[in-house]
mmCIF file of C-alpha atoms and ligand atoms in Angstrom:
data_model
loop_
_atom_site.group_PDB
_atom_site.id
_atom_site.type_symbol
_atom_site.label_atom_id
_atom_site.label_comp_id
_atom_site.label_asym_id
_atom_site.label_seq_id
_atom_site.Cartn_x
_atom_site.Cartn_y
_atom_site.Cartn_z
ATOM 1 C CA UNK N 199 155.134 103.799 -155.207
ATOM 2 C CA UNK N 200 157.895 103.069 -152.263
ATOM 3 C CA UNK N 201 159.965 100.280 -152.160
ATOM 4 C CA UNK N 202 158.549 99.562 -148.231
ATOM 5 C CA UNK N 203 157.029 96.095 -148.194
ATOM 6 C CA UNK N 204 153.084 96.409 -148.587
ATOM 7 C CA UNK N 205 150.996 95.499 -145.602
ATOM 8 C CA UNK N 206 147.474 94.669 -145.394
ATOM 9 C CA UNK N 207 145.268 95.724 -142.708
ATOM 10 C CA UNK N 208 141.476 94.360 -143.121
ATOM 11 C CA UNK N 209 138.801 95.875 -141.207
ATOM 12 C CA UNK N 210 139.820 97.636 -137.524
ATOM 13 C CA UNK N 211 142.641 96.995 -135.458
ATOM 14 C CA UNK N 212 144.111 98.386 -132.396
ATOM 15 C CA UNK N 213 145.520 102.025 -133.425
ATOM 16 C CA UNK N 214 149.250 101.144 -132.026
ATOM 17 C CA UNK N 215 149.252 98.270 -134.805
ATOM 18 C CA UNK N 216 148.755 101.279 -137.212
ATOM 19 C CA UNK N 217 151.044 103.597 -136.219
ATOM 20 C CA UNK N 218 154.091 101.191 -135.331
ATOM 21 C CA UNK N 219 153.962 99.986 -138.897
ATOM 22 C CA UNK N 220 153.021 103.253 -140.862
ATOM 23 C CA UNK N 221 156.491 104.444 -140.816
ATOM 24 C CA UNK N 222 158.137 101.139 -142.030
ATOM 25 C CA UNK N 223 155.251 99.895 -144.164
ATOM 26 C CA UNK N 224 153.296 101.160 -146.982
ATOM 27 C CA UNK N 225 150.098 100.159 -145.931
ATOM 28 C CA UNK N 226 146.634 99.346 -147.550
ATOM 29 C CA UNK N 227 143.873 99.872 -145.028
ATOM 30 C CA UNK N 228 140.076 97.833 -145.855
ATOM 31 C CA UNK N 229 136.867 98.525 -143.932
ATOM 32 C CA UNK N 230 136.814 94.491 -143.863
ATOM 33 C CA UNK N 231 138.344 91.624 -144.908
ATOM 34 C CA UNK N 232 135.894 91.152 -148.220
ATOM 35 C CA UNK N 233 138.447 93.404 -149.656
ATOM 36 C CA UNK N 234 135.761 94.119 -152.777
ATOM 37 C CA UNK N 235 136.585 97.116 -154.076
ATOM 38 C CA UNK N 236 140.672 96.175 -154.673
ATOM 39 C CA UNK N 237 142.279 95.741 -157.845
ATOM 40 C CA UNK N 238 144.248 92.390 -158.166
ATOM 41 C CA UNK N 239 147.507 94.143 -159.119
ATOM 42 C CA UNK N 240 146.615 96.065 -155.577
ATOM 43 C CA UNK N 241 146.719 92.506 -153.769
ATOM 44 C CA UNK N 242 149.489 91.444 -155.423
ATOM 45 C CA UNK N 243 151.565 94.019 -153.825
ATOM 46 C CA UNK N 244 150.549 92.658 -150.578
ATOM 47 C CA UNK N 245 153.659 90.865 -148.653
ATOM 48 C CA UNK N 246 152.110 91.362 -144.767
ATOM 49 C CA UNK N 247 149.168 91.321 -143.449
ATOM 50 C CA UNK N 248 148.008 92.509 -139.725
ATOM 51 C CA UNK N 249 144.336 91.557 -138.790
ATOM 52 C CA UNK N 250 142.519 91.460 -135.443
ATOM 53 C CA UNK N 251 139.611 89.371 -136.237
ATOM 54 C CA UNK N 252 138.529 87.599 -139.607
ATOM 55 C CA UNK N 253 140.767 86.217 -142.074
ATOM 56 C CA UNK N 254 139.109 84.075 -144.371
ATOM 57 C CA UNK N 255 141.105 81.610 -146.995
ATOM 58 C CA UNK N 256 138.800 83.749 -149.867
ATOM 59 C CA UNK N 257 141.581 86.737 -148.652
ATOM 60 C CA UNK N 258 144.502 85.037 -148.806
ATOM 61 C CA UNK N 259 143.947 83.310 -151.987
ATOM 62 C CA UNK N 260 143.483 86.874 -153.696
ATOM 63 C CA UNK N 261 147.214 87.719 -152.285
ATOM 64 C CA UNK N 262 149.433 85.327 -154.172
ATOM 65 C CA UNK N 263 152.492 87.285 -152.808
ATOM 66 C CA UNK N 264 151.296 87.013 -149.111
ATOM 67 C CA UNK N 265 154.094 86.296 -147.258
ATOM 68 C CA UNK N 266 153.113 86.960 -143.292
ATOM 69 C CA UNK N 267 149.935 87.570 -141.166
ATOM 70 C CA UNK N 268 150.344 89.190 -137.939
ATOM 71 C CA UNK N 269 147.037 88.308 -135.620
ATOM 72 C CA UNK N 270 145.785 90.354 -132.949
ATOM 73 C CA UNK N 271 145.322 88.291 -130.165
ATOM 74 C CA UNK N 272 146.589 84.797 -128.463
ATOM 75 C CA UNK N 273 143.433 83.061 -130.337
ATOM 76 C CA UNK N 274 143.658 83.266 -134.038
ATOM 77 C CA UNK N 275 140.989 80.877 -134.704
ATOM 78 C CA UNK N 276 139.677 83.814 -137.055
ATOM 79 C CA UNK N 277 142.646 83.536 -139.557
ATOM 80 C CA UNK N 278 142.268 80.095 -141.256
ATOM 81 C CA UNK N 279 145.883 78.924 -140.370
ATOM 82 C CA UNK N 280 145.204 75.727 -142.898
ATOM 83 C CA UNK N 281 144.295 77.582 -145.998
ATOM 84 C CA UNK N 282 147.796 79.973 -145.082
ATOM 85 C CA UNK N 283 149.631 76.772 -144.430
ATOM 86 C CA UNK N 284 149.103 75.467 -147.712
ATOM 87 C CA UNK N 285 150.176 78.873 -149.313
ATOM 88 C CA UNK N 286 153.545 78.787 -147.245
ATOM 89 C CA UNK N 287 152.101 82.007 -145.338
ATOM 90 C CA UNK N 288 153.128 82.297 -141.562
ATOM 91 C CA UNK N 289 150.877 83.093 -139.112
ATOM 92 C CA UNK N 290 151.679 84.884 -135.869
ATOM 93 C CA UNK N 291 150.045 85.485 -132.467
ATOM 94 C CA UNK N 292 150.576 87.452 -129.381
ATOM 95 C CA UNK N 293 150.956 84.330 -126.495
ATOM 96 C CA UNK N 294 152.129 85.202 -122.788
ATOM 97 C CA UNK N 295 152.096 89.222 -122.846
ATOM 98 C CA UNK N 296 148.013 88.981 -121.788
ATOM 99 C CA UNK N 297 148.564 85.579 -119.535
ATOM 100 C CA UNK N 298 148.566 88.065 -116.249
ATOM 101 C CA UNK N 299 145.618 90.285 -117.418
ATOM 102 C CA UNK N 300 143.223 87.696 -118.541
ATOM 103 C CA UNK N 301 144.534 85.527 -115.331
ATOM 104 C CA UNK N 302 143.324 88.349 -112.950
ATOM 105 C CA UNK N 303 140.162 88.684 -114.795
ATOM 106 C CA UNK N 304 139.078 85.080 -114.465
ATOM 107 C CA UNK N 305 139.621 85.560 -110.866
ATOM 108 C CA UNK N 306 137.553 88.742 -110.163
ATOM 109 C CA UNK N 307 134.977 87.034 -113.131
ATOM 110 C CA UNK N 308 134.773 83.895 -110.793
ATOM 111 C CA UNK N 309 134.517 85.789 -107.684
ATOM 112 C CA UNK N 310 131.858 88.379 -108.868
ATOM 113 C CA UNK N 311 129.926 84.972 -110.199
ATOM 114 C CA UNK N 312 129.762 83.219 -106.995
ATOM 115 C CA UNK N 313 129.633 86.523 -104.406
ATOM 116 C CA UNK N 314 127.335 89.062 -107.195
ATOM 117 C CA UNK N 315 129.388 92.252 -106.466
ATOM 118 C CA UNK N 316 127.926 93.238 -109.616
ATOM 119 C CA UNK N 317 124.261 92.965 -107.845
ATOM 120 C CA UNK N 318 125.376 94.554 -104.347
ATOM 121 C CA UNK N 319 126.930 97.635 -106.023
ATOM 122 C CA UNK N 320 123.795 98.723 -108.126
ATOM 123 C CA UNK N 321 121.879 98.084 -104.865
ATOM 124 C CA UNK N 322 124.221 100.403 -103.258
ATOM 125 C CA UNK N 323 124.462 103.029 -106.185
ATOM 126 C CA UNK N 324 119.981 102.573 -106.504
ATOM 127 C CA UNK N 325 119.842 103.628 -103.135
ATOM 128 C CA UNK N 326 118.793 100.375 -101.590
ATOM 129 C CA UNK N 327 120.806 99.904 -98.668
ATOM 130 C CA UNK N 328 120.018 103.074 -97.146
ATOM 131 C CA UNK N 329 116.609 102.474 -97.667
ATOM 132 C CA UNK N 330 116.321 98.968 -98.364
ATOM 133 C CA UNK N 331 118.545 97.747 -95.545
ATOM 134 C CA UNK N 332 121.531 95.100 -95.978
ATOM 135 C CA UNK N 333 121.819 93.461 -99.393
ATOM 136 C CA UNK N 334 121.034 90.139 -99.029
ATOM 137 C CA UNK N 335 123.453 87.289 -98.649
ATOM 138 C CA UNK N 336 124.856 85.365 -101.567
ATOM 139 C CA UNK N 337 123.830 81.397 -101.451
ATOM 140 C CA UNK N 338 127.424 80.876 -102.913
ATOM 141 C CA UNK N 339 130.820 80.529 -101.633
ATOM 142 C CA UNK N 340 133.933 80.205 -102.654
ATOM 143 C CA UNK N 341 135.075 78.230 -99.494
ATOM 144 C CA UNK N 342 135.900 75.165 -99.834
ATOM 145 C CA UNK N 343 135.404 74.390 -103.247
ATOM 146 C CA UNK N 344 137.002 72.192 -105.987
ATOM 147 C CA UNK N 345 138.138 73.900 -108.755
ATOM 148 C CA UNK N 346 138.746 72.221 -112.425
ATOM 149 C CA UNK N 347 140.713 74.164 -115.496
ATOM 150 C CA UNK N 348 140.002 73.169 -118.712
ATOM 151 C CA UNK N 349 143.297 73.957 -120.362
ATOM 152 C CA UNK N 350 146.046 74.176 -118.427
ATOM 153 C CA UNK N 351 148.396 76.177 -120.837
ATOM 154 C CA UNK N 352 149.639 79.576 -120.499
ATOM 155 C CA UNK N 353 146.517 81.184 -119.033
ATOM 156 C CA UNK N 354 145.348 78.133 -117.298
ATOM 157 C CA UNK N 355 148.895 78.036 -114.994
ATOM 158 C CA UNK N 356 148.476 81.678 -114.353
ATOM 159 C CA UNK N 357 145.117 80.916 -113.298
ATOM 160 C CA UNK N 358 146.057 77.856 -110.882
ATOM 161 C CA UNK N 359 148.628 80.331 -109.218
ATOM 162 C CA UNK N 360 146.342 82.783 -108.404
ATOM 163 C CA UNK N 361 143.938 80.014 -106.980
ATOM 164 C CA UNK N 362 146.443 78.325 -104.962
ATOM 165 C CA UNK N 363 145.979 80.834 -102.292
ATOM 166 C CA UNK N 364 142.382 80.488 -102.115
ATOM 167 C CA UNK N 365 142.370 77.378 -100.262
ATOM 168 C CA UNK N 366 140.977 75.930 -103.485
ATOM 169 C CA UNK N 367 141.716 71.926 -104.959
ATOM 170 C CA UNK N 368 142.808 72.276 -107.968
ATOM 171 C CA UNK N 369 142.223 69.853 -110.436
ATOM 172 C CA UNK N 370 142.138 69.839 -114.516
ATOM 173 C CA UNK N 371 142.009 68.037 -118.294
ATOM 174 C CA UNK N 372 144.094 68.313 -121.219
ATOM 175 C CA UNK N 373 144.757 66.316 -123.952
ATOM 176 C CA UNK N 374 148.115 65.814 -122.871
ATOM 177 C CA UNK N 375 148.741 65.679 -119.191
ATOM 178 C CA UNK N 376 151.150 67.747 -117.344
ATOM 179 C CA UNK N 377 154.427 66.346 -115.998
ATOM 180 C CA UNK N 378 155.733 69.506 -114.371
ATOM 181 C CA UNK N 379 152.063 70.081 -111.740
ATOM 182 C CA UNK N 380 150.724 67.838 -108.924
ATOM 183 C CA UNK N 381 147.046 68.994 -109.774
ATOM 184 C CA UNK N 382 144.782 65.954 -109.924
ATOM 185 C CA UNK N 383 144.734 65.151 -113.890
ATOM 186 C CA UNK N 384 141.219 63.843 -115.728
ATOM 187 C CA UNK N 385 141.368 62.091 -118.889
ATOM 188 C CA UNK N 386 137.876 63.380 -119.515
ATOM 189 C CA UNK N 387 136.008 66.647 -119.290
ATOM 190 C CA UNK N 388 132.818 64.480 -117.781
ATOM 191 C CA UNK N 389 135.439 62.871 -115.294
ATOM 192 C CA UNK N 390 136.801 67.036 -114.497
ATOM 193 C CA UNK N 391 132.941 68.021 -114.215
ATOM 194 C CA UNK N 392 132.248 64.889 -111.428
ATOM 195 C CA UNK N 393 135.337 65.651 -109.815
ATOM 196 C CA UNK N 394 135.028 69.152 -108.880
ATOM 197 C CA UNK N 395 132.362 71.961 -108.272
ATOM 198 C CA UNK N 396 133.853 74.951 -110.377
ATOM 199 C CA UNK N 397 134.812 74.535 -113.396
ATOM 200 C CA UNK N 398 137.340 77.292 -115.677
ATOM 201 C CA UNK N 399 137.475 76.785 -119.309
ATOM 202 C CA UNK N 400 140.630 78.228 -121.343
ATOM 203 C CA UNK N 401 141.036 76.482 -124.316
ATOM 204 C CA UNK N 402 141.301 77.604 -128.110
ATOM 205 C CA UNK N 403 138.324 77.562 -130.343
ATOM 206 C CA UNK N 404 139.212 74.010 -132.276
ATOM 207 C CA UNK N 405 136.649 71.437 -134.157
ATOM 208 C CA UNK N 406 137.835 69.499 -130.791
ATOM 209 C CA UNK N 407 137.028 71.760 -128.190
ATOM 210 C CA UNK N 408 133.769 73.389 -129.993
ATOM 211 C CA UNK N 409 130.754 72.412 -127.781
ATOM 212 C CA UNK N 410 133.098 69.986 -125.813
ATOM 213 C CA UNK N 411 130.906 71.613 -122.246
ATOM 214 C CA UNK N 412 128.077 70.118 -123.259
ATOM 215 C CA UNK N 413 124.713 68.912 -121.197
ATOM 216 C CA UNK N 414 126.129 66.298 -120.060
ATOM 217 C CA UNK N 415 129.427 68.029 -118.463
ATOM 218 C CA UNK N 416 126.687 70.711 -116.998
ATOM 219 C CA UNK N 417 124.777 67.656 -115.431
ATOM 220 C CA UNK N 418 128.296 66.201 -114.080
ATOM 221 C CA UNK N 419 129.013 69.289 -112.654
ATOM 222 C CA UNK N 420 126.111 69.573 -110.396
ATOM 223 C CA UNK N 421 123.437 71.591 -108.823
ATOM 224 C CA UNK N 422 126.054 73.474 -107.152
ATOM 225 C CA UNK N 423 128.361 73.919 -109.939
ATOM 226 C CA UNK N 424 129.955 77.251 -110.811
ATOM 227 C CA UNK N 425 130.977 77.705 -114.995
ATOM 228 C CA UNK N 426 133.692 80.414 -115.861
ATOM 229 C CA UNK N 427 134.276 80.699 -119.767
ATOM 230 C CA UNK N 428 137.569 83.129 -120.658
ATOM 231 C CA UNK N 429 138.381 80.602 -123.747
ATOM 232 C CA UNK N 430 135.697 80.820 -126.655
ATOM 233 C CA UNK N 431 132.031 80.824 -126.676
ATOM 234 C CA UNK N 432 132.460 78.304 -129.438
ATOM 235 C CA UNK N 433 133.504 75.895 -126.370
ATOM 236 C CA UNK N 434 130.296 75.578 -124.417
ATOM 237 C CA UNK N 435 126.970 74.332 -125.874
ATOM 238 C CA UNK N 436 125.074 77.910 -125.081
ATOM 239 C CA UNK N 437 121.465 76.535 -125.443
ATOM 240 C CA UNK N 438 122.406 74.155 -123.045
ATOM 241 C CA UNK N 439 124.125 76.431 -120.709
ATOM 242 C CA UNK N 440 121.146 78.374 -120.817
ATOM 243 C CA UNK N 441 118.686 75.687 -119.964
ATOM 244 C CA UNK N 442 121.095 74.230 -117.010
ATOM 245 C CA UNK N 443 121.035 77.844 -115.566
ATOM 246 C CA UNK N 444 116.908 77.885 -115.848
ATOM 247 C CA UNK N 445 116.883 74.498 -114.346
ATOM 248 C CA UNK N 446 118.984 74.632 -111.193
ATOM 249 C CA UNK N 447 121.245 71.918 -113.074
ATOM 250 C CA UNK N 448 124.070 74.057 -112.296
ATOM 251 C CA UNK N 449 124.340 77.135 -109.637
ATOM 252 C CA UNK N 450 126.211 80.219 -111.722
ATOM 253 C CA UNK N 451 128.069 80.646 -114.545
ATOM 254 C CA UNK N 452 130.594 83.287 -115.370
ATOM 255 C CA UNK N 453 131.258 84.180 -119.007
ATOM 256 C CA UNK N 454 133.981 86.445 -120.770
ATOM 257 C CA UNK N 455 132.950 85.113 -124.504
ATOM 258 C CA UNK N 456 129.575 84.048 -126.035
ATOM 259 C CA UNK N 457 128.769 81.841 -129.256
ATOM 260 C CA UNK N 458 127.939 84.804 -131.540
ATOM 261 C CA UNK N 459 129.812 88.096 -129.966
ATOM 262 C CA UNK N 460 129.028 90.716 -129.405
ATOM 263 C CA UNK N 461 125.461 89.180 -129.788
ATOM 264 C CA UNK N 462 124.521 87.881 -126.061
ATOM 265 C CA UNK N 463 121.295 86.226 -126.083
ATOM 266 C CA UNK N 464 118.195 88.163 -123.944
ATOM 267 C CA UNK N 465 117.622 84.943 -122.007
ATOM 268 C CA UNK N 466 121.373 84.866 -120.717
ATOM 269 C CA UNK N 467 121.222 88.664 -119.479
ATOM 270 C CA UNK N 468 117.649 87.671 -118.003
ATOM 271 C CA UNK N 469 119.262 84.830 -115.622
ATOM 272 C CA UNK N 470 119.568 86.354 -112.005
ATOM 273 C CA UNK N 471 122.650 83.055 -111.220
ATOM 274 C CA UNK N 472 125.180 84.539 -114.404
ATOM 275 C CA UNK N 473 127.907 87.913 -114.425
ATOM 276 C CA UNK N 474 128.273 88.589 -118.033
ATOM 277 C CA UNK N 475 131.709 90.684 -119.714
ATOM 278 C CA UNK N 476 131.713 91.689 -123.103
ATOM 279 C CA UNK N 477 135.110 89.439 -123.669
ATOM 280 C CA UNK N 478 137.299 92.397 -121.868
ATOM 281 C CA UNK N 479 139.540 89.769 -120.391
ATOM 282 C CA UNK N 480 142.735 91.101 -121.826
ATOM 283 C CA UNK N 481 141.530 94.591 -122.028
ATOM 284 C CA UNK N 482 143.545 96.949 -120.341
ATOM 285 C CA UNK N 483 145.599 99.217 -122.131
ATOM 286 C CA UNK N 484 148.905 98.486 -121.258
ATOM 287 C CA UNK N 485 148.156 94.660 -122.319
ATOM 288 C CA UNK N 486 146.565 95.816 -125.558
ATOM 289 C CA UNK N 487 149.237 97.873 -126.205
ATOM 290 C CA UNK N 488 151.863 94.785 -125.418
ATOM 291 C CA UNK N 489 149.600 93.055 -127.627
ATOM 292 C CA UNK N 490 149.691 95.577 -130.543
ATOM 293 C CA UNK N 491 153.421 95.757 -130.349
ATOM 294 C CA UNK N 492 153.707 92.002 -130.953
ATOM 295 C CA UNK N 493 152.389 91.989 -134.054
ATOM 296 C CA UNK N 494 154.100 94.692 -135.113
ATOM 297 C CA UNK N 495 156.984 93.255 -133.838
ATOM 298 C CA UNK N 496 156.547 90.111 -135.669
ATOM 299 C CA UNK N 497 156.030 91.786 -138.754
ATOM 300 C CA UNK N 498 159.172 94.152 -138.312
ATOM 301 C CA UNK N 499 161.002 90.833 -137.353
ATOM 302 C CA UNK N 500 159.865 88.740 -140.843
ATOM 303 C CA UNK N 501 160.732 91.033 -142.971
ATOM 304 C CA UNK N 502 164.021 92.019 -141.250
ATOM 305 C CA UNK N 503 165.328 88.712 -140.670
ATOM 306 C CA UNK N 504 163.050 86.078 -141.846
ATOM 307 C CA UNK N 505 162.346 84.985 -138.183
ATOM 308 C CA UNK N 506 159.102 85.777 -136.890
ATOM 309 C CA UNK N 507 158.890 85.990 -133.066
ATOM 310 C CA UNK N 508 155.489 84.141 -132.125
ATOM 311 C CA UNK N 509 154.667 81.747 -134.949
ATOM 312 C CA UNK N 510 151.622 79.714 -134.290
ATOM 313 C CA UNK N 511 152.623 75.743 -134.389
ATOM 314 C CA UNK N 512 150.380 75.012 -137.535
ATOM 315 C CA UNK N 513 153.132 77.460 -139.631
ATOM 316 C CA UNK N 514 156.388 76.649 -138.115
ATOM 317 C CA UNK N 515 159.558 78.551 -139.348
ATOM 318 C CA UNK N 516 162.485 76.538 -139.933
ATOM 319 C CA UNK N 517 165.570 77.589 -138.347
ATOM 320 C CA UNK N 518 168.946 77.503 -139.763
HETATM 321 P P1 NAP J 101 147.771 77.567 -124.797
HETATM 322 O O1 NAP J 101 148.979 77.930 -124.013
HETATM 323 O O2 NAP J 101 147.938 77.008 -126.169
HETATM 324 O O3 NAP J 101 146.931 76.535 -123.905
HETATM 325 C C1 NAP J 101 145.825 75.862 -124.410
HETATM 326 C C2 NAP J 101 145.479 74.729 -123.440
HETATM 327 O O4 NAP J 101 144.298 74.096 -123.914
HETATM 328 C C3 NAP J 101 146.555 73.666 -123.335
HETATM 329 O O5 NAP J 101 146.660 73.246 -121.995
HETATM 330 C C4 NAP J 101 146.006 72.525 -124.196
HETATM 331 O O6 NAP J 101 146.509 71.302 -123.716
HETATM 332 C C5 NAP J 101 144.503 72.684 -123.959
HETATM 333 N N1 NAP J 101 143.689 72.120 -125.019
HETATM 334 C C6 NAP J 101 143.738 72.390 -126.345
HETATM 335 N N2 NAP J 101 142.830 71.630 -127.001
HETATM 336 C C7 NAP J 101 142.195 70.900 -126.065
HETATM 337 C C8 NAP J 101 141.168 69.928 -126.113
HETATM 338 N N3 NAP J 101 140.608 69.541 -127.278
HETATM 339 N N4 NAP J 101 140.759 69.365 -124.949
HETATM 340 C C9 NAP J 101 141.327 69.718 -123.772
HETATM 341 N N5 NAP J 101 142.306 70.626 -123.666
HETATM 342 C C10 NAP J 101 142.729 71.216 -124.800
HETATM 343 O O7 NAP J 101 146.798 78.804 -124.963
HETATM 344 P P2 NAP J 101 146.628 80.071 -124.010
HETATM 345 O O8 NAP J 101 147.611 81.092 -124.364
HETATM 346 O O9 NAP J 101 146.542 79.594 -122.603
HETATM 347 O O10 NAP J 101 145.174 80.582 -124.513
HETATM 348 C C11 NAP J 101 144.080 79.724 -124.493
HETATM 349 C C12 NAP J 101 142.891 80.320 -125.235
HETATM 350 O O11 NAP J 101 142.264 81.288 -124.405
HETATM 351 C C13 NAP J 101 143.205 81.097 -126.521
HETATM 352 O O12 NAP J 101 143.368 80.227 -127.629
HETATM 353 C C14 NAP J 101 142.002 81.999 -126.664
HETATM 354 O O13 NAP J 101 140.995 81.358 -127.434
HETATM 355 C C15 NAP J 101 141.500 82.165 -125.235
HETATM 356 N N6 NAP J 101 141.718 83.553 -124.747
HETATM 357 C C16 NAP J 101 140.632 84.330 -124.448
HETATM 358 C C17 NAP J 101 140.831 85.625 -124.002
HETATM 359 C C18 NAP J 101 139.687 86.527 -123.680
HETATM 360 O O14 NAP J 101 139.804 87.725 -123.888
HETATM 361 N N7 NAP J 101 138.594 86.028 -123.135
HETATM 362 C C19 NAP J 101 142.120 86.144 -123.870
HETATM 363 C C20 NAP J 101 143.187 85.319 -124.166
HETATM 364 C C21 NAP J 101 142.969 84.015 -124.589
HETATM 365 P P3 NAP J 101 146.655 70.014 -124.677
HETATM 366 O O15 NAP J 101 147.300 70.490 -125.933
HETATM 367 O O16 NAP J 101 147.455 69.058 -123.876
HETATM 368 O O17 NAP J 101 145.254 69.530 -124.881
HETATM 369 C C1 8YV J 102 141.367 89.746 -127.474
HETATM 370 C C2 8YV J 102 141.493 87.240 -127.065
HETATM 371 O O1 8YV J 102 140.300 90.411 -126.903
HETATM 372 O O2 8YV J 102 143.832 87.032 -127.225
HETATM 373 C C3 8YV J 102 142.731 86.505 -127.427
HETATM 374 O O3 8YV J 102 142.603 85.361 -127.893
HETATM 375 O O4 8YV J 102 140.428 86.722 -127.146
HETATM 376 C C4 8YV J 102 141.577 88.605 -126.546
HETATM 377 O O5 8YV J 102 142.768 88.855 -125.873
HETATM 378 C C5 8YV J 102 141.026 89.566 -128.870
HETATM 379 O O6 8YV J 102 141.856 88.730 -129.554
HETATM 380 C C6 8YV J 102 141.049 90.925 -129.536
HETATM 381 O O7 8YV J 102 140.113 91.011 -130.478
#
């Protein structure tokens, strides 16, 4: 047994997690966060955790020595930060290294949605054109438009920046609004919707925000409206996304993230008016791997100096 701090890793996680901390830590790796087969004197050992994905308040009450858990991503809605709270465990996250990457891929998601590259290039690559003749023209266009961001935190001001050029209005809702923007502010996501004909949601999964786009913010954003979700599935009310596409209540929609990933319902992929990712908005590999090194930096940094580098705000770290 080494006298390296123990570290937890349940289920997968990006391979530069792994082999940043396999020469500090001692680590115990789990096919899943159930961790069934582990004696408690095993967990006991446990002082760090890094996860990308699940980790359930059953874990962390079966690691009464848990100190730190390291989360894979800028979300960490799958680490329940309130049962870690209570247990004094910090929870980090990797904000601002993936703002540019998942920026950029709201923009070519939103453009794709309203222009259906996607649907010209297989006509291209089926042979169509040649035989076929021109692809026909899209009924949507980007000129012109009004553009609303739901969220307007460290993704959503990447993504206003990249629309300024566009020749876009901008306009968006928080719960708190903005003193540092001139972007037109709504109280209300209904109020957004009415306001604008595009509208970009990047907010956290929360009980707040969970089917907060609802029926009636489809209906308020019109028959011409244009839906981008890069946030959470959890945020948009997918039946009813699904029937407002059917119906011609709103034009397109543009999704990154689904209710139930990587499960993406047959009558979404059906829709001719949608351009579906499988939630690949930070996935490049030098972002990955700048998000993989923050969580191993954060872990390096805890046990180092006691000062993690990207603690979320429910498990603050007092500084002396
Ligand atoms: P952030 O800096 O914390 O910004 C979150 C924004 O959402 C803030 O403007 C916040 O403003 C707003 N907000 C929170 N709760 C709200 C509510 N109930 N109603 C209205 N606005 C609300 O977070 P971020 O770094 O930009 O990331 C945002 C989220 O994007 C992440 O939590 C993650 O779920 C998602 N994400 C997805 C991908 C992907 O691969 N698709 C990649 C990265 C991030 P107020 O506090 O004033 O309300
Ligand atoms: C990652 C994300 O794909 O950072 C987030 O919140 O949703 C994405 O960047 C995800 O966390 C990795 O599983």
């Amino acid at each position: 047994m080494s006298d390296r701090p123990v570290v937890l890793i349940p289920g997968r996680i990006h391979p530069r997690v792994r082999s940043r901390l396999v020469d500090r830590f001692e680590l115990i790796e789990l096919a899943d966060a159930s961790a069934t087969d582990v004696a408690p004197e095993q967990l006991a050992r446990v002082r760090g955790a890094a996860v990308s994905g699940r980790f359930p308040a059953s874990l962390i009450e079966r690691l009464p020595n848990l100190e730190v858990i390291g989360s894979f991503g800028v979300g960490y809605d799958g680490v329940d930060v309130a049962a870690a709270a209570a247990k004094g465990v910090i929870v980090t996250n990797t904000p601002d290294v993936l703002n540019d990457e998942v920026a950029d891929t709201t923009i070519a998601l939103l453009l794709n949605t309203i222009r259906q590259f996607h649907f010209a290039e297989r006509y291209l690559r089926e042979g169509r054109w040649e035989r076929e003749g021109a692809f026909p023209l899209s009924p949507l266009s980007l000129k012109g438009r009004k553009v609303g961001i739901h969220g307007l935190g460290r993704i959503g001001m990447e993504i206003a920046a990249r629309l300024s050029p566009f020749k876009v209005e901008i306009h968006y809702h928080t719960r708190h609004r903005r003193s540092d923007v001139t972007y037109a502010y709504h109280g209300g996501l209904v109020e957004l919707a009415e306001a604008v004909d595009i509208l970009i949601s990047i907010v956290p999964s929360t009980p707040q925000t969970n089917g907060a786009i609802n029926g009636d913010v489809l209906a308020a954003l019109g028959s011409n409206g244009v839906l981008i979700n890069v946030g959470r599935g959890s945020t948009v009310d997918q039946p009813a996304l699904i029937s407002a596409l059917q119906a011609g209540t709103i034009a397109a929609a543009g999704l990154d993230v689904f209710a139930e990933e990587p499960h993406v319902p047959q009558a979404l992929i059906d829709l001719p008016n949608v351009s579906l990712l499988p939630h690949v908005a930070s996935a490049s590999v030098p972002t990955r791997n700048a998000m993989a090194d923050l969580v191993a930096d954060n872990l390096v940094a805890w046990f180092d100096t006691g000062l993690p580098l990207t603690p979320v705000p429910e498990t603050p770290v007092a500084r002396s």
